[in-house]
Short mmCIF file of N, CA and C in Angstrom, two decimals:
data_model
loop_
_atom_site.label_atom_id
_atom_site.label_comp_id
_atom_site.label_asym_id
_atom_site.label_seq_id
_atom_site.Cartn_x
_atom_site.Cartn_y
_atom_site.Cartn_z
N MET A 1 10.48 1.49 96.02
CA MET A 1 9.03 1.49 96.13
C MET A 1 8.61 0.61 97.29
N GLU A 2 7.72 1.10 98.07
CA GLU A 2 7.17 0.36 99.19
C GLU A 2 6.09 -0.58 98.65
N VAL A 3 6.13 -1.83 99.06
CA VAL A 3 5.15 -2.81 98.60
C VAL A 3 3.90 -2.70 99.48
N LYS A 4 2.75 -2.53 98.81
CA LYS A 4 1.47 -2.41 99.51
C LYS A 4 0.49 -3.40 98.92
N ALA A 5 -0.54 -3.68 99.68
CA ALA A 5 -1.61 -4.55 99.20
C ALA A 5 -2.27 -3.91 97.98
N ILE A 6 -2.74 -4.76 97.08
CA ILE A 6 -3.45 -4.29 95.89
C ILE A 6 -4.94 -4.40 96.18
N ARG A 7 -5.58 -3.25 96.33
CA ARG A 7 -6.99 -3.24 96.71
C ARG A 7 -7.92 -2.66 95.64
N ASP A 8 -7.36 -1.97 94.67
CA ASP A 8 -8.19 -1.37 93.63
C ASP A 8 -7.44 -1.36 92.31
N GLU A 9 -8.14 -0.94 91.28
CA GLU A 9 -7.58 -0.94 89.92
C GLU A 9 -6.36 -0.03 89.80
N GLN A 10 -6.38 1.08 90.50
CA GLN A 10 -5.25 2.02 90.43
C GLN A 10 -3.99 1.40 91.03
N SER A 11 -4.11 0.77 92.19
CA SER A 11 -2.92 0.15 92.80
C SER A 11 -2.50 -1.08 91.99
N TYR A 12 -3.45 -1.74 91.34
CA TYR A 12 -3.13 -2.87 90.46
C TYR A 12 -2.29 -2.41 89.27
N ARG A 13 -2.71 -1.32 88.64
CA ARG A 13 -1.96 -0.78 87.49
C ARG A 13 -0.56 -0.33 87.91
N ALA A 14 -0.46 0.30 89.08
CA ALA A 14 0.85 0.73 89.59
C ALA A 14 1.75 -0.47 89.83
N ALA A 15 1.19 -1.54 90.39
CA ALA A 15 1.98 -2.75 90.66
C ALA A 15 2.43 -3.38 89.34
N LEU A 16 1.55 -3.41 88.34
CA LEU A 16 1.93 -3.95 87.03
C LEU A 16 3.07 -3.16 86.41
N ALA A 17 2.99 -1.85 86.53
CA ALA A 17 4.06 -1.00 85.97
C ALA A 17 5.38 -1.29 86.66
N ARG A 18 5.35 -1.44 87.97
CA ARG A 18 6.58 -1.74 88.72
C ARG A 18 7.11 -3.13 88.37
N VAL A 19 6.22 -4.09 88.23
CA VAL A 19 6.63 -5.44 87.83
C VAL A 19 7.31 -5.38 86.47
N SER A 20 6.74 -4.63 85.54
CA SER A 20 7.32 -4.49 84.21
C SER A 20 8.73 -3.89 84.28
N ASP A 21 8.88 -2.86 85.10
CA ASP A 21 10.19 -2.24 85.26
C ASP A 21 11.20 -3.23 85.84
N LEU A 22 10.76 -4.00 86.84
CA LEU A 22 11.65 -4.96 87.48
C LEU A 22 12.03 -6.11 86.53
N VAL A 23 11.08 -6.54 85.74
CA VAL A 23 11.37 -7.61 84.78
C VAL A 23 12.43 -7.13 83.79
N ASP A 24 12.31 -5.89 83.36
CA ASP A 24 13.31 -5.32 82.44
C ASP A 24 14.70 -5.29 83.06
N LEU A 25 14.75 -5.09 84.38
CA LEU A 25 16.05 -5.08 85.08
C LEU A 25 16.67 -6.47 85.19
N ASP A 26 15.83 -7.51 85.17
CA ASP A 26 16.26 -8.90 85.33
C ASP A 26 17.15 -9.06 86.58
N PRO A 27 16.58 -8.74 87.75
CA PRO A 27 17.39 -8.79 88.96
C PRO A 27 17.66 -10.22 89.42
N ALA A 28 18.72 -10.39 90.17
CA ALA A 28 19.01 -11.69 90.79
C ALA A 28 17.92 -11.96 91.82
N PRO A 29 17.48 -13.21 91.96
CA PRO A 29 16.38 -13.52 92.89
C PRO A 29 16.63 -13.08 94.33
N GLU A 30 17.88 -13.13 94.78
CA GLU A 30 18.17 -12.78 96.17
C GLU A 30 18.41 -11.29 96.39
N SER A 31 18.40 -10.49 95.33
CA SER A 31 18.60 -9.05 95.45
C SER A 31 17.31 -8.40 95.96
N PRO A 32 17.39 -7.18 96.49
CA PRO A 32 16.17 -6.49 96.93
C PRO A 32 15.14 -6.34 95.80
N GLU A 33 15.62 -6.05 94.60
CA GLU A 33 14.70 -5.93 93.46
C GLU A 33 14.08 -7.28 93.10
N GLY A 34 14.88 -8.34 93.20
CA GLY A 34 14.36 -9.68 92.92
C GLY A 34 13.30 -10.09 93.91
N GLU A 35 13.52 -9.77 95.17
CA GLU A 35 12.52 -10.08 96.20
C GLU A 35 11.26 -9.25 95.99
N GLN A 36 11.45 -7.98 95.63
CA GLN A 36 10.29 -7.12 95.37
C GLN A 36 9.49 -7.66 94.18
N LEU A 37 10.18 -8.11 93.16
CA LEU A 37 9.51 -8.68 91.99
C LEU A 37 8.70 -9.91 92.39
N GLU A 38 9.27 -10.77 93.20
CA GLU A 38 8.57 -11.97 93.63
C GLU A 38 7.33 -11.63 94.45
N ILE A 39 7.46 -10.69 95.37
CA ILE A 39 6.33 -10.28 96.21
C ILE A 39 5.24 -9.62 95.37
N LEU A 40 5.63 -8.69 94.52
CA LEU A 40 4.65 -8.01 93.67
C LEU A 40 3.96 -8.99 92.71
N GLY A 41 4.75 -9.94 92.19
CA GLY A 41 4.17 -10.95 91.30
C GLY A 41 3.09 -11.76 92.01
N THR A 42 3.35 -12.12 93.25
CA THR A 42 2.37 -12.87 94.04
C THR A 42 1.12 -12.04 94.30
N LEU A 43 1.31 -10.76 94.64
CA LEU A 43 0.17 -9.88 94.89
C LEU A 43 -0.66 -9.67 93.62
N VAL A 44 0.01 -9.44 92.51
CA VAL A 44 -0.69 -9.25 91.23
C VAL A 44 -1.47 -10.51 90.86
N GLU A 45 -0.84 -11.66 91.03
CA GLU A 45 -1.50 -12.93 90.71
C GLU A 45 -2.76 -13.12 91.57
N ALA A 46 -2.68 -12.81 92.86
CA ALA A 46 -3.83 -12.94 93.75
C ALA A 46 -4.95 -11.98 93.34
N TYR A 47 -4.59 -10.75 93.01
CA TYR A 47 -5.58 -9.76 92.59
C TYR A 47 -6.27 -10.21 91.30
N GLU A 48 -5.49 -10.69 90.35
CA GLU A 48 -6.05 -11.13 89.08
C GLU A 48 -6.96 -12.35 89.25
N ALA A 49 -6.57 -13.27 90.12
CA ALA A 49 -7.39 -14.46 90.36
C ALA A 49 -8.75 -14.07 90.93
N LYS A 50 -8.76 -13.05 91.76
CA LYS A 50 -10.01 -12.61 92.39
C LYS A 50 -10.86 -11.75 91.46
N HIS A 51 -10.22 -10.84 90.72
CA HIS A 51 -10.97 -9.87 89.92
C HIS A 51 -11.08 -10.22 88.42
N TYR A 52 -10.23 -11.08 87.94
CA TYR A 52 -10.25 -11.46 86.52
C TYR A 52 -10.14 -12.98 86.40
N PRO A 53 -11.08 -13.73 86.98
CA PRO A 53 -10.97 -15.19 86.93
C PRO A 53 -11.08 -15.70 85.49
N ILE A 54 -10.35 -16.75 85.22
CA ILE A 54 -10.38 -17.37 83.89
C ILE A 54 -11.24 -18.63 83.98
N ALA A 55 -12.27 -18.67 83.17
CA ALA A 55 -13.17 -19.82 83.17
C ALA A 55 -12.46 -21.04 82.58
N SER A 56 -12.85 -22.20 83.07
CA SER A 56 -12.29 -23.44 82.52
C SER A 56 -12.73 -23.59 81.08
N PRO A 57 -11.88 -24.16 80.24
CA PRO A 57 -12.26 -24.33 78.84
C PRO A 57 -13.31 -25.42 78.67
N ASP A 58 -14.02 -25.35 77.59
CA ASP A 58 -14.97 -26.38 77.21
C ASP A 58 -14.19 -27.68 76.95
N PRO A 59 -14.64 -28.82 77.47
CA PRO A 59 -13.89 -30.07 77.30
C PRO A 59 -13.61 -30.44 75.84
N ILE A 60 -14.61 -30.30 74.99
CA ILE A 60 -14.42 -30.68 73.58
C ILE A 60 -13.45 -29.72 72.90
N GLU A 61 -13.57 -28.44 73.20
CA GLU A 61 -12.63 -27.47 72.63
C GLU A 61 -11.22 -27.73 73.14
N ALA A 62 -11.10 -28.16 74.38
CA ALA A 62 -9.77 -28.48 74.93
C ALA A 62 -9.16 -29.67 74.19
N ILE A 63 -9.98 -30.66 73.88
CA ILE A 63 -9.49 -31.83 73.12
C ILE A 63 -9.04 -31.39 71.73
N LYS A 64 -9.88 -30.61 71.06
CA LYS A 64 -9.54 -30.15 69.71
C LYS A 64 -8.27 -29.30 69.72
N PHE A 65 -8.15 -28.44 70.72
CA PHE A 65 -6.96 -27.59 70.83
C PHE A 65 -5.71 -28.45 71.03
N ARG A 66 -5.79 -29.42 71.93
CA ARG A 66 -4.63 -30.28 72.19
C ARG A 66 -4.31 -31.14 70.96
N MET A 67 -5.33 -31.56 70.23
CA MET A 67 -5.09 -32.32 69.00
C MET A 67 -4.28 -31.47 68.02
N GLU A 68 -4.70 -30.23 67.85
CA GLU A 68 -4.00 -29.33 66.94
C GLU A 68 -2.58 -29.06 67.43
N GLN A 69 -2.47 -28.82 68.72
CA GLN A 69 -1.18 -28.49 69.34
C GLN A 69 -0.17 -29.62 69.18
N GLN A 70 -0.64 -30.85 69.35
CA GLN A 70 0.27 -32.01 69.33
C GLN A 70 0.25 -32.77 68.01
N GLY A 71 -0.53 -32.29 67.04
CA GLY A 71 -0.60 -32.98 65.76
C GLY A 71 -1.28 -34.34 65.86
N VAL A 72 -2.25 -34.45 66.76
CA VAL A 72 -2.96 -35.71 66.99
C VAL A 72 -4.10 -35.83 65.98
N THR A 73 -4.28 -37.00 65.41
CA THR A 73 -5.34 -37.25 64.44
C THR A 73 -6.50 -38.00 65.10
N ILE A 74 -7.58 -38.14 64.36
CA ILE A 74 -8.74 -38.92 64.83
C ILE A 74 -8.28 -40.34 65.14
N LYS A 75 -7.48 -40.89 64.26
CA LYS A 75 -6.97 -42.27 64.44
C LYS A 75 -6.17 -42.38 65.74
N ASP A 76 -5.41 -41.34 66.07
CA ASP A 76 -4.61 -41.35 67.30
C ASP A 76 -5.48 -41.38 68.55
N LEU A 77 -6.72 -40.87 68.45
CA LEU A 77 -7.60 -40.85 69.61
C LEU A 77 -8.38 -42.14 69.82
N GLU A 78 -8.31 -43.05 68.88
CA GLU A 78 -9.06 -44.30 69.00
C GLU A 78 -8.74 -45.08 70.28
N PRO A 79 -7.49 -45.15 70.73
CA PRO A 79 -7.24 -45.88 71.99
C PRO A 79 -7.92 -45.23 73.20
N SER A 80 -8.15 -43.94 73.13
CA SER A 80 -8.76 -43.24 74.26
C SER A 80 -10.28 -43.19 74.19
N ILE A 81 -10.81 -43.10 72.97
CA ILE A 81 -12.26 -42.88 72.82
C ILE A 81 -12.98 -44.08 72.21
N GLY A 82 -12.36 -44.73 71.27
CA GLY A 82 -13.00 -45.85 70.57
C GLY A 82 -12.80 -45.68 69.07
N LYS A 83 -13.50 -46.49 68.32
CA LYS A 83 -13.36 -46.44 66.86
C LYS A 83 -13.59 -45.02 66.34
N SER A 84 -13.12 -44.77 65.12
CA SER A 84 -13.14 -43.41 64.58
C SER A 84 -14.54 -42.79 64.55
N ASN A 85 -15.58 -43.62 64.28
CA ASN A 85 -16.93 -43.05 64.27
C ASN A 85 -17.31 -42.52 65.66
N ARG A 86 -16.85 -43.18 66.71
CA ARG A 86 -17.13 -42.71 68.07
C ARG A 86 -16.35 -41.42 68.36
N VAL A 87 -15.12 -41.35 67.89
CA VAL A 87 -14.32 -40.13 68.07
C VAL A 87 -15.04 -38.96 67.40
N TYR A 88 -15.52 -39.16 66.17
CA TYR A 88 -16.25 -38.11 65.46
C TYR A 88 -17.51 -37.70 66.22
N GLU A 89 -18.22 -38.68 66.79
CA GLU A 89 -19.44 -38.38 67.55
C GLU A 89 -19.11 -37.54 68.79
N VAL A 90 -18.04 -37.88 69.49
CA VAL A 90 -17.65 -37.11 70.67
C VAL A 90 -17.27 -35.70 70.27
N LEU A 91 -16.45 -35.56 69.24
CA LEU A 91 -16.00 -34.23 68.81
C LEU A 91 -17.15 -33.39 68.24
N ALA A 92 -18.19 -34.05 67.73
CA ALA A 92 -19.37 -33.35 67.22
C ALA A 92 -20.41 -33.13 68.33
N ARG A 93 -20.08 -33.55 69.55
CA ARG A 93 -20.94 -33.38 70.72
C ARG A 93 -22.21 -34.23 70.65
N LYS A 94 -22.17 -35.29 69.88
CA LYS A 94 -23.33 -36.19 69.77
C LYS A 94 -23.24 -37.32 70.79
N ARG A 95 -22.08 -37.51 71.37
CA ARG A 95 -21.87 -38.56 72.38
C ARG A 95 -21.06 -37.93 73.52
N PRO A 96 -21.52 -38.11 74.76
CA PRO A 96 -20.77 -37.54 75.88
C PRO A 96 -19.51 -38.35 76.20
N LEU A 97 -18.58 -37.68 76.84
CA LEU A 97 -17.38 -38.37 77.31
C LEU A 97 -17.75 -39.27 78.48
N THR A 98 -17.21 -40.47 78.50
CA THR A 98 -17.42 -41.37 79.63
C THR A 98 -16.25 -41.23 80.59
N LEU A 99 -16.38 -41.78 81.76
CA LEU A 99 -15.31 -41.72 82.75
C LEU A 99 -14.04 -42.37 82.20
N GLY A 100 -14.19 -43.50 81.53
CA GLY A 100 -13.04 -44.18 80.93
C GLY A 100 -12.35 -43.33 79.88
N MET A 101 -13.15 -42.67 79.03
CA MET A 101 -12.59 -41.78 78.01
C MET A 101 -11.82 -40.64 78.68
N ILE A 102 -12.42 -40.07 79.71
CA ILE A 102 -11.79 -38.96 80.42
C ILE A 102 -10.44 -39.38 80.99
N ARG A 103 -10.41 -40.53 81.62
CA ARG A 103 -9.14 -41.03 82.19
C ARG A 103 -8.08 -41.23 81.11
N ARG A 104 -8.50 -41.84 80.00
CA ARG A 104 -7.53 -42.13 78.94
C ARG A 104 -7.08 -40.85 78.22
N LEU A 105 -8.01 -39.90 78.01
CA LEU A 105 -7.63 -38.63 77.38
C LEU A 105 -6.70 -37.83 78.29
N ASN A 106 -6.96 -37.89 79.58
CA ASN A 106 -6.08 -37.23 80.54
C ASN A 106 -4.67 -37.79 80.43
N GLU A 107 -4.57 -39.09 80.34
CA GLU A 107 -3.26 -39.74 80.24
C GLU A 107 -2.62 -39.50 78.87
N GLN A 108 -3.38 -39.64 77.81
CA GLN A 108 -2.83 -39.51 76.46
C GLN A 108 -2.48 -38.08 76.10
N LEU A 109 -3.40 -37.15 76.37
CA LEU A 109 -3.21 -35.78 75.91
C LEU A 109 -2.72 -34.83 77.00
N GLY A 110 -2.78 -35.28 78.25
CA GLY A 110 -2.35 -34.42 79.35
C GLY A 110 -3.33 -33.30 79.67
N ILE A 111 -4.57 -33.46 79.26
CA ILE A 111 -5.60 -32.47 79.60
C ILE A 111 -6.04 -32.76 81.02
N PRO A 112 -6.07 -31.76 81.89
CA PRO A 112 -6.47 -32.01 83.27
C PRO A 112 -7.88 -32.63 83.35
N ALA A 113 -8.04 -33.59 84.22
CA ALA A 113 -9.33 -34.26 84.38
C ALA A 113 -10.42 -33.27 84.75
N ALA A 114 -10.06 -32.24 85.53
CA ALA A 114 -11.05 -31.23 85.92
C ALA A 114 -11.64 -30.52 84.70
N VAL A 115 -10.86 -30.36 83.66
CA VAL A 115 -11.35 -29.74 82.42
C VAL A 115 -12.27 -30.72 81.70
N LEU A 116 -11.85 -31.97 81.62
CA LEU A 116 -12.61 -32.97 80.87
C LEU A 116 -13.94 -33.34 81.52
N ILE A 117 -14.06 -33.22 82.84
CA ILE A 117 -15.31 -33.60 83.49
C ILE A 117 -16.34 -32.47 83.53
N ALA A 118 -15.93 -31.28 83.13
CA ALA A 118 -16.86 -30.15 83.14
C ALA A 118 -18.03 -30.42 82.21
N GLU A 119 -19.19 -29.89 82.58
CA GLU A 119 -20.37 -30.04 81.74
C GLU A 119 -20.21 -29.22 80.47
N TYR A 120 -20.79 -29.73 79.39
CA TYR A 120 -20.74 -29.02 78.11
C TYR A 120 -21.99 -29.35 77.33
N GLU A 121 -22.27 -28.48 76.36
CA GLU A 121 -23.46 -28.66 75.52
C GLU A 121 -23.26 -29.81 74.55
N THR A 122 -24.29 -30.64 74.42
CA THR A 122 -24.25 -31.72 73.43
C THR A 122 -25.27 -31.39 72.35
N ALA A 123 -25.03 -31.97 71.18
CA ALA A 123 -25.92 -31.70 70.04
C ALA A 123 -27.17 -32.53 70.11
#
C-alpha cells in the first residue's frame, strides 16, 4: 500500500484499516511493514488531533478519578489540600484550588498541572 496524506474521512478509515492489519502482523520495527505502521500511525494521530480533539478533563473530576485509581482517601489528600473539611470543600467545588494545592496535587497524584489549573464550575 502506498502511504498518502489523510485528508478526509474516507482516507482516514482506509488508514485505520491498514493500521489494524499491520498491528495484527506484528512486524519488526525495521521491516517495510513496521516502517509503514509507524508512518501511518503518525498520520492517523495527526488527523485525529485535528478532527477529533479531546478536551482536557475537569480538574475536580481528574482528582476524583486519580483518587479512585490509586486508592487515595480524603485523609491522604490532607498534605496537598489541607484538613479534611477543606478537602471536602474542594471536592464539592465550594473552595477553589490554590496554586499551592495545584503544585502539591501535581506532585502527589501526578495529575498534569495544565489539567489542574483549568477553570471549572464552583458551587
